[in-house]
XYZ file of C-alpha atoms in Angstrom:
273
model
C -12.595 2.467 -86.922
C -15.237 0.875 -84.720
C -15.919 -2.837 -85.229
C -18.074 -5.335 -83.350
C -14.945 -6.448 -81.484
C -13.923 -2.969 -80.354
C -17.496 -2.099 -79.392
C -17.580 -5.175 -77.157
C -14.236 -4.207 -75.592
C -15.383 -0.681 -74.733
C -18.999 -1.515 -73.843
C -20.098 -0.556 -70.320
C -23.863 -0.804 -70.831
C -24.243 -3.779 -68.497
C -22.847 -1.917 -65.482
C -24.974 -0.272 -62.809
C -22.862 2.894 -63.019
C -20.391 3.981 -65.719
C -17.627 4.161 -63.101
C -18.118 0.523 -62.030
C -15.537 -2.101 -62.931
C -16.127 -4.794 -65.512
C -15.232 -8.362 -64.566
C -12.106 -8.117 -66.725
C -11.008 -4.887 -65.030
C -11.611 -6.321 -61.574
C -9.542 -9.390 -62.465
C -6.638 -7.005 -63.160
C -6.877 -5.273 -59.770
C -8.018 -8.061 -57.437
C -4.677 -9.938 -57.123
C -2.994 -6.833 -55.685
C -5.580 -6.073 -52.996
C -5.354 -7.591 -49.493
C -7.003 -11.030 -49.191
C -9.512 -11.784 -46.420
C -7.931 -12.246 -43.011
C -8.176 -15.606 -41.249
C -8.494 -13.918 -37.860
C -11.020 -11.470 -36.528
C -14.437 -10.641 -37.884
C -15.175 -11.569 -41.531
C -15.531 -8.775 -44.037
C -19.056 -7.504 -44.438
C -18.448 -5.620 -47.678
C -16.605 -6.940 -50.748
C -13.524 -5.008 -51.765
C -14.867 -4.685 -55.285
C -17.733 -2.483 -54.097
C -15.349 -0.433 -51.965
C -13.057 0.195 -54.944
C -16.067 1.041 -57.118
C -17.265 3.519 -54.491
C -13.877 5.244 -54.570
C -13.967 5.354 -58.373
C -17.482 6.808 -58.242
C -16.290 9.667 -56.027
C -13.292 10.185 -58.298
C -15.323 10.332 -61.484
C -18.164 12.439 -60.114
C -16.108 14.763 -57.932
C -18.428 14.252 -54.966
C -17.559 14.781 -51.288
C -17.503 11.752 -49.019
C -20.840 12.498 -47.376
C -22.645 12.327 -50.754
C -21.757 8.682 -51.395
C -25.032 6.974 -52.471
C -26.565 4.235 -50.291
C -26.007 1.621 -53.012
C -22.365 1.526 -51.876
C -20.900 0.413 -48.528
C -21.097 2.959 -45.671
C -18.982 6.044 -46.213
C -17.019 5.339 -43.014
C -15.987 1.939 -44.411
C -14.995 3.293 -47.816
C -13.075 6.167 -46.258
C -11.217 3.856 -43.884
C -10.001 1.675 -46.766
C -9.038 4.726 -48.829
C -6.880 6.151 -46.043
C -5.408 2.742 -45.204
C -4.299 2.205 -48.794
C -3.083 5.783 -48.997
C -0.904 5.448 -45.911
C 0.551 2.026 -46.769
C 1.405 3.243 -50.308
C -0.835 0.686 -52.030
C -2.081 3.211 -54.607
C 1.507 4.135 -55.461
C 2.801 0.565 -55.725
C -0.279 -0.579 -57.658
C 0.225 2.149 -60.249
C 3.852 1.147 -60.715
C 2.950 -2.546 -61.019
C 0.243 -1.884 -63.596
C 2.685 0.280 -65.551
C 5.024 -2.699 -65.923
C 2.117 -4.974 -66.871
C 0.790 -2.544 -69.483
C 4.195 -2.146 -71.106
C 4.898 -5.887 -71.202
C 1.426 -6.576 -72.614
C 2.226 -4.361 -75.605
C 5.606 -5.976 -76.242
C 7.810 -3.328 -74.637
C 10.444 -3.622 -71.932
C 8.817 -3.500 -68.504
C 10.953 -0.645 -67.214
C 10.956 2.520 -69.342
C 14.274 4.051 -70.371
C 12.940 7.522 -71.209
C 10.204 9.714 -69.807
C 8.371 12.973 -70.368
C 7.914 15.433 -67.508
C 5.449 18.275 -67.124
C 3.432 20.071 -64.465
C -0.088 21.382 -64.042
C -1.146 24.081 -61.585
C -4.623 23.658 -60.097
C -6.623 25.742 -57.676
C -7.265 24.567 -54.136
C -10.441 25.144 -52.133
C -11.318 26.378 -48.659
C -10.459 22.954 -47.206
C -6.998 24.294 -46.352
C -3.620 22.614 -46.413
C -0.367 23.579 -48.157
C -0.720 25.896 -51.143
C 1.220 28.545 -53.039
C 0.866 31.064 -55.843
C 1.987 30.295 -59.388
C 2.898 33.759 -60.657
C 3.192 32.593 -64.259
C -0.311 31.121 -64.472
C -1.877 33.338 -61.798
C -3.149 30.323 -59.851
C -3.207 29.923 -56.081
C -3.060 26.280 -55.202
C -0.863 23.267 -55.895
C 1.158 21.898 -58.763
C 0.886 18.350 -60.069
C 4.284 17.284 -61.310
C 4.016 14.109 -63.371
C 6.397 11.890 -65.282
C 5.140 9.552 -68.014
C 6.844 7.089 -70.292
C 6.919 7.822 -74.018
C 3.540 6.080 -74.419
C 1.833 8.352 -71.902
C 1.601 5.886 -68.999
C 1.955 7.594 -65.622
C 5.316 6.620 -64.131
C 5.292 8.843 -61.064
C 3.748 12.018 -59.693
C 4.543 14.467 -56.926
C 2.202 17.218 -55.769
C 3.636 20.343 -54.172
C 2.712 23.969 -53.652
C 2.267 25.974 -56.854
C 4.991 28.492 -55.993
C 7.737 25.917 -56.654
C 9.146 26.358 -60.164
C 9.317 23.463 -62.608
C 13.110 23.250 -62.517
C 12.944 22.969 -58.704
C 10.085 20.465 -58.713
C 11.599 18.075 -61.260
C 14.264 16.704 -58.854
C 11.477 15.917 -56.365
C 9.891 13.626 -58.955
C 13.036 12.023 -60.340
C 14.620 11.410 -56.936
C 11.785 9.046 -55.988
C 12.099 6.755 -59.024
C 15.860 6.159 -59.059
C 15.642 2.701 -57.484
C 12.217 1.684 -58.786
C 13.058 2.441 -62.433
C 16.872 2.207 -62.664
C 16.962 2.331 -66.480
C 15.000 5.578 -66.794
C 17.633 8.273 -67.147
C 16.562 10.363 -70.172
C 13.794 12.933 -69.784
C 12.016 15.112 -72.341
C 10.782 18.474 -71.054
C 9.625 21.928 -72.129
C 11.455 25.232 -71.844
C 10.497 25.649 -68.202
C 13.109 23.028 -67.300
C 15.986 24.610 -69.224
C 19.072 25.975 -67.510
C 22.047 24.908 -65.446
C 20.134 25.020 -62.163
C 18.201 21.843 -62.970
C 21.219 20.053 -64.414
C 23.253 20.776 -61.291
C 20.436 19.536 -59.068
C 20.114 16.313 -61.076
C 23.851 15.641 -60.882
C 23.487 15.354 -57.117
C 20.899 12.559 -57.361
C 22.099 10.535 -60.369
C 23.089 10.514 -64.020
C 20.270 12.200 -65.937
C 20.003 13.737 -69.380
C 17.299 16.330 -70.043
C 16.230 17.050 -73.624
C 14.347 20.329 -74.012
C 11.631 20.257 -76.690
C 10.936 23.870 -77.607
C 8.189 25.417 -79.657
C 9.419 26.870 -82.955
C 9.674 30.656 -83.009
C 7.812 30.710 -86.311
C 4.932 28.508 -85.134
C 1.517 30.113 -84.899
C -1.561 28.796 -83.124
C -1.823 25.234 -81.861
C 1.150 23.034 -82.748
C 1.677 19.409 -81.726
C 5.176 19.199 -80.267
C 7.083 15.905 -80.455
C 7.230 14.032 -77.122
C 5.622 16.858 -75.146
C 2.117 16.137 -76.417
C 2.240 12.710 -74.759
C 2.372 14.020 -71.194
C -0.163 16.749 -71.983
C -2.555 14.086 -73.258
C -2.101 12.143 -70.017
C -3.002 15.232 -67.986
C -6.115 15.617 -70.132
C -7.084 11.985 -69.494
C -6.651 12.402 -65.743
C -8.665 15.619 -65.722
C -11.733 13.833 -67.057
C -12.305 12.915 -63.419
C -14.127 15.748 -61.689
C -12.386 15.070 -58.396
C -9.254 16.378 -60.122
C -10.872 19.511 -61.600
C -9.540 21.292 -58.515
C -7.503 20.108 -55.577
C -10.198 19.545 -52.956
C -7.919 17.743 -50.496
C -6.652 19.059 -47.194
C -3.458 17.010 -47.387
C -1.034 16.495 -50.226
C -0.987 12.761 -49.437
C -4.692 12.480 -50.295
C -4.267 14.619 -53.409
C -1.506 12.292 -54.577
C -3.653 9.245 -53.858
C -6.545 10.475 -56.021
C -4.138 11.164 -58.879
C -2.766 7.625 -58.740
C -6.282 6.166 -58.496
C -7.202 7.967 -61.721
C -4.136 6.457 -63.381
C -4.941 2.998 -61.986
C -8.414 3.202 -63.502
C -6.872 3.949 -66.909
C -4.414 1.067 -66.549
C -7.146 -1.392 -65.539
C -9.260 -0.519 -68.566
C -6.292 -0.618 -70.923
C -4.962 -3.970 -69.703
C -8.434 -5.548 -69.635
C -8.879 -4.785 -73.341
C -5.603 -6.391 -74.415
């Protein structure tokens, strides 16, 4: 139910663009961005406008050259995007905000269980690695994501679409062993069933995989326990038109845009608490 308080929390009418950051959202992100250097030439453009330019491209799905003149030059915005992509800032920022969001709602910072799923998306003529998902008849890449049981993005790996779910899952879980040491139980759909995945997971740690299957008697749309959480997260991320397809030449850039979309969700969520 909408109240005057919730309307004020969600209001974005005072912003120049809907994708811009509120002061509360910027206060969440600012401490984790690089401070001004004491050597060399001073910054000409504030980092807030650079981040807002990146969010504008994410939300609108525009190519770099169509960045409006109200933002810093496209060469400046692009340089910061690639710098933060290569030094893993987008990745580490997403993980930090995950811990903050969980603690702010009274939960343990590190999740102990997760939900895994994948989404195949088409690529474009920009090139780069791609494959064919025979099950979904899609030529492109597969976004393999892991969320906690609340739907917060824990980690994501993008790979070619011809890699099956049971082969892609170890790629995701291998990268979070040290960052989230308590997360060892994973909910998944029938695509992850079988001994092949269990044997692969035994080689990288102690994992338990719980398969949540659709009932044989179910007809039409059915909300499945646990699985709907990760599917909702994919739907939230896909609101950004940059993610409608995979427009990126490199998988590193595709991963970066996915984490930026998650960071935007975290910033808004934490700012409202």
